[in-house]
PDB file of C-alpha atoms in Angstrom:
ATOM      1  CA  MET A 210       0.101   0.196   0.133  1.00 82.00           C
ATOM      2  CA  LYS A 211       2.776   2.239   0.660  1.00 86.00           C
ATOM      3  CA  LYS A 212       3.804   2.563  -2.966  1.00 91.00           C
ATOM      4  CA  TYR A 213       0.543   4.038  -3.789  1.00 94.00           C
ATOM      5  CA  LEU A 214       0.966   7.157  -1.257  1.00 93.00           C
ATOM      6  CA  LYS A 215       2.309   9.650  -3.621  1.00 93.00           C
ATOM      7  CA  MET A 216      -0.813   8.597  -5.849  1.00 95.00           C
ATOM      8  CA  LEU A 217      -3.350   8.965  -3.232  1.00 95.00           C
ATOM      9  CA  LYS A 218      -1.895  12.259  -2.014  1.00 93.00           C
ATOM     10  CA  GLN A 219      -2.579  13.553  -5.675  1.00 94.00           C
ATOM     11  CA  THR A 220      -6.638  12.269  -5.569  1.00 94.00           C
ATOM     12  CA  GLN A 221      -9.565  14.459  -4.883  1.00 90.00           C
ATOM     13  CA  LEU A 222     -10.476  12.268  -1.772  1.00 92.00           C
ATOM     14  CA  PHE A 223      -7.115  12.975   0.031  1.00 93.00           C
ATOM     15  CA  ALA A 224      -6.527  16.734  -1.377  1.00 92.00           C
ATOM     16  CA  GLY A 225      -4.540  18.557   1.273  1.00 90.00           C
ATOM     17  CA  VAL A 226      -3.515  15.500   3.257  1.00 90.00           C
ATOM     18  CA  GLY A 227       0.069  14.685   3.771  1.00 90.00           C
ATOM     19  CA  GLU A 228       1.536  11.148   2.720  1.00 90.00           C
ATOM     20  CA  ASP A 229       2.269  10.327   6.281  1.00 89.00           C
ATOM     21  CA  ASP A 230      -1.162  11.264   7.458  1.00 88.00           C
ATOM     22  CA  ILE A 231      -2.797   9.121   4.502  1.00 91.00           C
ATOM     23  CA  PHE A 232      -0.863   6.144   5.484  1.00 90.00           C
ATOM     24  CA  ALA A 233      -1.914   6.657   9.102  1.00 86.00           C
ATOM     25  CA  MET A 234      -5.544   7.039   8.017  1.00 87.00           C
ATOM     26  CA  LEU A 235      -5.834   3.476   5.680  1.00 89.00           C
ATOM     27  CA  GLY A 236      -6.148   1.480   8.635  1.00 86.00           C
ATOM     28  CA  CYS A 237      -9.016   3.684  10.024  1.00 84.00           C
ATOM     29  CA  LEU A 238     -10.498   3.508   6.662  1.00 88.00           C
ATOM     30  CA  GLN A 239     -10.212  -0.511   6.460  1.00 89.00           C
ATOM     31  CA  ALA A 240      -8.456   0.369   3.121  1.00 93.00           C
ATOM     32  CA  LYS A 241      -7.473  -2.991   0.783  1.00 94.00           C
ATOM     33  CA  CYS A 242      -5.843  -3.148  -2.554  1.00 95.00           C
ATOM     34  CA  VAL A 243      -7.593  -5.806  -4.839  1.00 97.00           C
ATOM     35  CA  THR A 244      -6.232  -6.503  -8.423  1.00 97.00           C
ATOM     36  CA  TYR A 245      -8.604  -7.691 -11.695  1.00 97.00           C
ATOM     37  CA  LYS A 246      -7.824  -8.831 -14.986  1.00 97.00           C
ATOM     38  CA  LYS A 247      -8.802  -7.272 -17.928  1.00 96.00           C
ATOM     39  CA  GLY A 248     -12.731  -7.777 -18.833  1.00 94.00           C
ATOM     40  CA  GLU A 249     -13.004  -8.981 -14.913  1.00 96.00           C
ATOM     41  CA  HIS A 250     -15.805  -7.441 -12.948  1.00 96.00           C
ATOM     42  CA  ILE A 251     -15.118  -5.415 -10.157  1.00 96.00           C
ATOM     43  CA  PHE A 252     -18.792  -4.852  -9.226  1.00 94.00           C
ATOM     44  CA  ARG A 253     -22.108  -6.148 -11.129  1.00 93.00           C
ATOM     45  CA  GLN A 254     -25.425  -4.282 -11.440  1.00 92.00           C
ATOM     46  CA  GLY A 255     -27.722  -5.040  -9.009  1.00 91.00           C
ATOM     47  CA  GLU A 256     -25.169  -5.225  -6.173  1.00 91.00           C
ATOM     48  CA  HIS A 257     -25.015  -2.913  -2.927  1.00 88.00           C
ATOM     49  CA  LEU A 258     -21.854  -1.140  -2.531  1.00 88.00           C
ATOM     50  CA  SER A 259     -20.389  -0.703   0.684  1.00 87.00           C
ATOM     51  CA  CYS A 260     -17.144   0.888  -0.262  1.00 90.00           C
ATOM     52  CA  ILE A 261     -15.579   3.792  -2.422  1.00 92.00           C
ATOM     53  CA  ALA A 262     -12.946   2.922  -4.718  1.00 95.00           C
ATOM     54  CA  ILE A 263      -9.868   4.627  -6.077  1.00 96.00           C
ATOM     55  CA  VAL A 264      -8.128   3.244  -8.984  1.00 97.00           C
ATOM     56  CA  ALA A 265      -4.435   2.590  -8.255  1.00 96.00           C
ATOM     57  CA  ASP A 266      -3.436   1.286 -11.721  1.00 96.00           C
ATOM     58  CA  GLY A 267      -4.999   0.556 -14.714  1.00 96.00           C
ATOM     59  CA  SER A 268      -8.477   1.685 -15.920  1.00 94.00           C
ATOM     60  CA  ILE A 269     -11.745   0.886 -14.958  1.00 94.00           C
ATOM     61  CA  HIS A 270     -15.179   1.232 -17.316  1.00 93.00           C
ATOM     62  CA  ILE A 271     -18.317   1.981 -15.855  1.00 92.00           C
ATOM     63  CA  GLN A 272     -21.094   0.476 -18.491  1.00 91.00           C
ATOM     64  CA  LYS A 273     -24.130  -0.721 -19.017  1.00 87.00           C
ATOM     65  CA  HIS A 274     -25.803  -3.468 -21.399  1.00 83.00           C
ATOM     66  CA  ASP A 275     -29.230  -3.741 -22.528  1.00 79.00           C
ATOM     67  CA  TYR A 276     -31.588  -6.576 -23.092  1.00 71.00           C
ATOM     68  CA  TRP A 277     -30.146  -7.521 -26.383  1.00 80.00           C
ATOM     69  CA  GLY A 278     -26.271  -7.056 -25.271  1.00 82.00           C
ATOM     70  CA  ASN A 279     -25.525  -3.768 -26.695  1.00 80.00           C
ATOM     71  CA  ARG A 280     -23.411  -1.690 -24.293  1.00 81.00           C
ATOM     72  CA  SER A 281     -23.042   1.735 -23.266  1.00 83.00           C
ATOM     73  CA  ILE A 282     -20.048   3.291 -21.471  1.00 84.00           C
ATOM     74  CA  ILE A 283     -20.997   5.388 -18.660  1.00 84.00           C
ATOM     75  CA  ASN A 284     -17.773   6.485 -17.697  1.00 84.00           C
ATOM     76  CA  ILE A 285     -14.075   5.794 -17.920  1.00 87.00           C
ATOM     77  CA  VAL A 286     -12.110   6.347 -14.408  1.00 92.00           C
ATOM     78  CA  ASP A 287      -8.183   6.395 -14.480  1.00 92.00           C
ATOM     79  CA  VAL A 288      -5.398   6.033 -12.466  1.00 95.00           C
ATOM     80  CA  GLY A 289      -6.154   8.523  -9.299  1.00 94.00           C
ATOM     81  CA  GLU A 290      -9.880   8.735 -10.007  1.00 93.00           C
ATOM     82  CA  MET A 291     -12.550   7.415  -7.779  1.00 93.00           C
ATOM     83  CA  PHE A 292     -15.696   5.418  -8.187  1.00 92.00           C
ATOM     84  CA  GLY A 293     -18.609   4.275  -5.926  1.00 89.00           C
ATOM     85  CA  GLU A 294     -19.117   7.576  -4.388  1.00 86.00           C
ATOM     86  CA  ALA A 295     -22.472   8.174  -5.770  1.00 81.00           C
ATOM     87  CA  TYR A 296     -23.675   5.017  -3.528  1.00 80.00           C
ATOM     88  CA  ALA A 297     -22.204   6.533  -0.281  1.00 72.00           C
ATOM     89  CA  ALA A 298     -25.347   7.681   0.996  1.00 70.00           C
ATOM     90  CA  PRO A 299     -27.542   5.053   3.291  1.00 69.00           C
ATOM     91  CA  ASP A 300     -30.102   3.374   1.162  1.00 73.00           C
ATOM     92  CA  SER A 301     -29.056   4.460  -1.961  1.00 76.00           C
ATOM     93  CA  GLY A 302     -29.953   1.377  -3.926  1.00 82.00           C
ATOM     94  CA  ALA A 303     -28.447  -1.413  -5.761  1.00 88.00           C
ATOM     95  CA  LEU A 304     -25.632  -0.168  -8.427  1.00 90.00           C
ATOM     96  CA  LEU A 305     -27.403   0.491 -11.783  1.00 88.00           C
ATOM     97  CA  HIS A 306     -24.242  -0.553 -13.875  1.00 91.00           C
ATOM     98  CA  ASP A 307     -21.423  -2.715 -14.306  1.00 94.00           C
ATOM     99  CA  ILE A 308     -17.678  -1.885 -13.063  1.00 95.00           C
ATOM    100  CA  VAL A 309     -15.331  -3.696 -15.313  1.00 96.00           C
ATOM    101  CA  ALA A 310     -11.577  -3.514 -15.608  1.00 96.00           C
ATOM    102  CA  ALA A 311     -10.573  -1.857 -18.935  1.00 93.00           C
ATOM    103  CA  LYS A 312      -7.026  -3.481 -18.828  1.00 94.00           C
ATOM    104  CA  ASP A 313      -5.065  -5.539 -15.539  1.00 97.00           C
ATOM    105  CA  SER A 314      -5.773  -3.029 -12.927  1.00 97.00           C
ATOM    106  CA  THR A 315      -5.629  -2.482  -8.928  1.00 97.00           C
ATOM    107  CA  VAL A 316      -8.142  -0.404  -7.311  1.00 97.00           C
ATOM    108  CA  ILE A 317      -7.811   0.348  -3.444  1.00 97.00           C
ATOM    109  CA  LEU A 318     -11.347   0.076  -1.497  1.00 96.00           C
ATOM    110  CA  PHE A 319     -12.382   2.001   1.484  1.00 94.00           C
ATOM    111  CA  ASP A 320     -14.873   1.216   3.614  1.00 90.00           C
ATOM    112  CA  VAL A 321     -17.538   4.106   2.993  1.00 86.00           C
ATOM    113  CA  ASN A 322     -19.067   3.991   6.508  1.00 85.00           C
ATOM    114  CA  LYS A 323     -15.697   4.176   8.163  1.00 85.00           C
ATOM    115  CA  ILE A 324     -15.030   7.458   5.694  1.00 84.00           C
ATOM    116  CA  LEU A 325     -18.384   9.001   6.980  1.00 81.00           C
ATOM    117  CA  THR A 326     -18.051   8.383  10.607  1.00 79.00           C
ATOM    118  CA  VAL A 327     -15.394   9.866  12.727  1.00 70.00           C
ATOM    119  CA  CYS A 328     -13.107   7.072  14.416  1.00 65.00           C
ATOM    120  CA  SER A 329     -12.547   6.759  17.956  1.00 61.00           C
ATOM    121  CA  SER A 330      -8.930   7.773  17.315  1.00 59.00           C
ATOM    122  CA  ALA A 331     -10.124  10.997  15.949  1.00 55.00           C
ATOM    123  CA  CYS A 332      -7.906  11.205  12.830  1.00 66.00           C
ATOM    124  CA  ARG A 333      -6.866  14.882  12.168  1.00 70.00           C
ATOM    125  CA  PHE A 334      -7.744  14.975   8.616  1.00 81.00           C
ATOM    126  CA  HIS A 335     -10.913  12.902   8.517  1.00 82.00           C
ATOM    127  CA  ALA A 336     -13.351  15.653   8.491  1.00 83.00           C
ATOM    128  CA  MET A 337     -11.047  16.986   5.566  1.00 86.00           C
ATOM    129  CA  VAL A 338     -11.470  14.038   3.727  1.00 89.00           C
ATOM    130  CA  VAL A 339     -15.468  13.955   4.358  1.00 87.00           C
ATOM    131  CA  LYS A 340     -15.576  17.829   2.564  1.00 87.00           C
ATOM    132  CA  ASN A 341     -13.249  15.956  -0.392  1.00 90.00           C
ATOM    133  CA  LEU A 342     -15.935  13.390  -0.596  1.00 88.00           C
ATOM    134  CA  PHE A 343     -18.777  15.931  -1.175  1.00 86.00           C
ATOM    135  CA  PHE A 344     -16.605  18.314  -3.517  1.00 86.00           C
ATOM    136  CA  ALA A 345     -15.814  14.844  -5.693  1.00 85.00           C
ATOM    137  CA  ILE A 346     -19.195  13.956  -5.826  1.00 83.00           C
ATOM    138  CA  SER A 347     -20.200  17.625  -6.928  1.00 83.00           C
ATOM    139  CA  GLU A 348     -17.421  17.235  -9.759  1.00 81.00           C
ATOM    140  CA  LYS A 349     -18.972  13.854 -10.735  1.00 79.00           C
ATOM    141  CA  ASN A 350     -22.291  15.408 -11.309  1.00 81.00           C
ATOM    142  CA  ARG A 351     -20.817  18.133 -13.545  1.00 81.00           C
ATOM    143  CA  LYS A 352     -19.269  15.494 -15.840  1.00 79.00           C
ATOM    144  CA  LEU A 353     -22.252  13.793 -15.941  1.00 80.00           C
ATOM    145  CA  MET A 354     -24.064  16.693 -17.321  1.00 83.00           C
ATOM    146  CA  GLN A 355     -21.434  17.277 -20.006  1.00 83.00           C
ATOM    147  CA  LYS A 356     -22.150  13.866 -21.270  1.00 83.00           C
ATOM    148  CA  LEU A 357     -25.763  14.634 -21.349  1.00 83.00           C
ATOM    149  CA  GLY A 358     -24.914  17.559 -23.217  1.00 88.00           C
ATOM    150  CA  HIS A 359     -23.050  15.500 -25.735  1.00 90.00           C
ATOM    151  CA  MET A 360     -26.034  12.705 -25.966  1.00 85.00           C
ATOM    152  CA  ALA A 361     -28.802  15.376 -26.437  1.00 88.00           C
ATOM    153  CA  LYS A 362     -27.511  16.520 -29.586  1.00 92.00           C
ATOM    154  CA  ARG A 363     -29.385  15.164 -32.535  1.00 90.00           C
ATOM    155  CA  SER A 364     -26.933  13.762 -34.937  1.00 95.00           C
ATOM    156  CA  THR A 365     -23.753  11.609 -34.943  1.00 95.00           C
ATOM    157  CA  ARG A 366     -21.939  14.664 -36.114  1.00 95.00           C
ATOM    158  CA  GLU A 367     -23.190  17.043 -33.714  1.00 95.00           C
ATOM    159  CA  LYS A 368     -22.674  14.842 -30.763  1.00 95.00           C
ATOM    160  CA  LEU A 369     -18.754  14.374 -32.209  1.00 96.00           C
ATOM    161  CA  ILE A 370     -18.346  18.046 -32.353  1.00 95.00           C
ATOM    162  CA  SER A 371     -19.667  18.564 -29.009  1.00 94.00           C
ATOM    163  CA  TYR A 372     -17.146  15.930 -27.034  1.00 94.00           C
ATOM    164  CA  LEU A 373     -14.204  16.607 -29.179  1.00 95.00           C
ATOM    165  CA  SER A 374     -14.657  20.412 -28.604  1.00 94.00           C
ATOM    166  CA  GLU A 375     -14.895  19.806 -25.024  1.00 92.00           C
ATOM    167  CA  GLU A 376     -12.140  17.508 -24.957  1.00 93.00           C
ATOM    168  CA  ALA A 377     -10.066  20.175 -26.966  1.00 93.00           C
ATOM    169  CA  LYS A 378     -10.944  22.637 -24.329  1.00 92.00           C
ATOM    170  CA  ARG A 379     -10.131  20.417 -21.802  1.00 89.00           C
ATOM    171  CA  HIS A 380      -6.416  19.544 -22.808  1.00 92.00           C
ATOM    172  CA  ASN A 381      -6.291  23.615 -23.602  1.00 92.00           C
ATOM    173  CA  SER A 382      -5.056  22.427 -27.304  1.00 93.00           C
ATOM    174  CA  GLY A 383      -6.545  21.416 -30.879  1.00 93.00           C
ATOM    175  CA  THR A 384      -4.425  18.529 -30.754  1.00 95.00           C
ATOM    176  CA  PHE A 385      -5.063  15.771 -27.918  1.00 96.00           C
ATOM    177  CA  VAL A 386      -5.595  12.053 -27.037  1.00 95.00           C
ATOM    178  CA  ILE A 387      -9.091  10.694 -26.145  1.00 94.00           C
ATOM    179  CA  PRO A 388      -9.077   7.939 -23.741  1.00 87.00           C
ATOM    180  CA  PHE A 389     -11.277   5.797 -25.941  1.00 89.00           C
ATOM    181  CA  ASN A 390     -10.883   3.375 -29.160  1.00 91.00           C
ATOM    182  CA  ARG A 391     -13.593   3.734 -31.844  1.00 93.00           C
ATOM    183  CA  GLN A 392     -16.072   0.935 -30.237  1.00 91.00           C
ATOM    184  CA  GLN A 393     -15.683   2.749 -26.676  1.00 88.00           C
ATOM    185  CA  LEU A 394     -16.303   6.224 -28.204  1.00 92.00           C
ATOM    186  CA  ALA A 395     -19.474   5.019 -30.179  1.00 92.00           C
ATOM    187  CA  ASP A 396     -20.621   3.132 -26.709  1.00 87.00           C
ATOM    188  CA  TYR A 397     -19.899   6.491 -24.838  1.00 88.00           C
ATOM    189  CA  LEU A 398     -21.980   8.496 -26.882  1.00 91.00           C
ATOM    190  CA  ALA A 399     -24.370   5.893 -27.501  1.00 87.00           C
ATOM    191  CA  VAL A 400     -23.905   6.040 -31.590  1.00 92.00           C
ATOM    192  CA  ASP A 401     -23.568   3.263 -34.135  1.00 92.00           C
ATOM    193  CA  ARG A 402     -19.895   2.442 -34.678  1.00 93.00           C
ATOM    194  CA  SER A 403     -19.842   2.037 -38.573  1.00 96.00           C
ATOM    195  CA  ALA A 404     -21.978   5.495 -38.797  1.00 95.00           C
ATOM    196  CA  MET A 405     -19.533   7.118 -36.234  1.00 96.00           C
ATOM    197  CA  SER A 406     -16.888   5.971 -38.393  1.00 96.00           C
ATOM    198  CA  ASN A 407     -18.135   6.855 -41.694  1.00 96.00           C
ATOM    199  CA  GLU A 408     -19.174  10.582 -40.032  1.00 96.00           C
ATOM    200  CA  LEU A 409     -15.754  11.251 -38.868  1.00 97.00           C
ATOM    201  CA  GLY A 410     -14.225  10.384 -42.387  1.00 96.00           C
ATOM    202  CA  LYS A 411     -16.418  13.000 -43.774  1.00 96.00           C
ATOM    203  CA  MET A 412     -15.552  15.450 -40.916  1.00 95.00           C
ATOM    204  CA  ARG A 413     -12.012  14.964 -42.101  1.00 95.00           C
ATOM    205  CA  ASP A 414     -12.747  15.528 -45.843  1.00 94.00           C
ATOM    206  CA  ASP A 415     -14.787  18.558 -44.755  1.00 93.00           C
ATOM    207  CA  GLY A 416     -11.621  19.937 -43.168  1.00 93.00           C
ATOM    208  CA  LEU A 417     -12.916  19.971 -39.863  1.00 94.00           C
ATOM    209  CA  LEU A 418     -10.352  17.545 -38.015  1.00 95.00           C
ATOM    210  CA  MET A 419      -7.842  15.223 -38.655  1.00 96.00           C
ATOM    211  CA  PHE A 420      -7.131  12.104 -36.587  1.00 96.00           C
ATOM    212  CA  ASP A 421      -4.796   8.880 -35.886  1.00 94.00           C
ATOM    213  CA  LYS A 422      -6.290   6.173 -33.765  1.00 91.00           C
ATOM    214  CA  ASN A 423      -7.313   8.000 -30.595  1.00 93.00           C
ATOM    215  CA  GLN A 424      -5.408  11.058 -31.384  1.00 96.00           C
ATOM    216  CA  PHE A 425      -7.556  14.093 -33.117  1.00 97.00           C
ATOM    217  CA  THR A 426      -6.301  17.519 -34.349  1.00 96.00           C
ATOM    218  CA  LEU A 427      -9.366  19.847 -34.803  1.00 95.00           C
ATOM    219  CA  LEU A 428      -9.234  22.531 -37.558  1.00 92.00           C
ATOM    220  CA  GLN A 429     -11.003  25.772 -38.620  1.00 73.00           C
ATOM    221  CA  GLY A 430     -14.173  24.963 -40.614  1.00 51.00           C
ATOM    222  CA  ASP A 431     -17.745  24.930 -41.156  1.00 48.00           C
ATOM    223  CA  ILE A 432     -19.313  22.591 -38.483  1.00 46.00           C
ATOM    224  CA  SER A 433     -22.740  22.813 -40.084  1.00 44.00           C
TER     225      SER A 433
END
């Protein structure tokens, strides 16, 4: 667990807490590391969560399948990011999605009740961690609203423009790398992969962008 202290210090949950203090809190929060193989389920839809998790290594997909097996990627969680906080409240209900390792991954699990309840040893920074959790939930809601904004667009081109424009702003550059391959991007935007690939080709021909695998460069042009 010690090798992840530097990473934990950079997370939203432990913002403002020193490495020594984080290490002292790990036992109080009943933290444990669990490793998963690519494609392995971490949690399944319908389960009840009693923990919050931080990705220590690898990458996690939060996804859902419909009755016919079509997948939608709700979110991608990378190293240092947290998941499960939406179910931190008591009686928050069963998990609505599957949580799957997108590659070989290690996650650190924290008992949510231990986070929300100040322990008998009264850890110096426990209150700060609770406040950080609140801020993290607020940030996650903001990102969800961004995704809903992409999906609310009518056409595949409009969805791509919305998503890629947001990524360019986030990277502060017209050239950037997205965290999805083609199928994952289609799942994320809830569009057909073939139709999306065709639209990307048309957008390239129209001089709107260039791309190589998951690297994109946005160009000046008419986005109508």
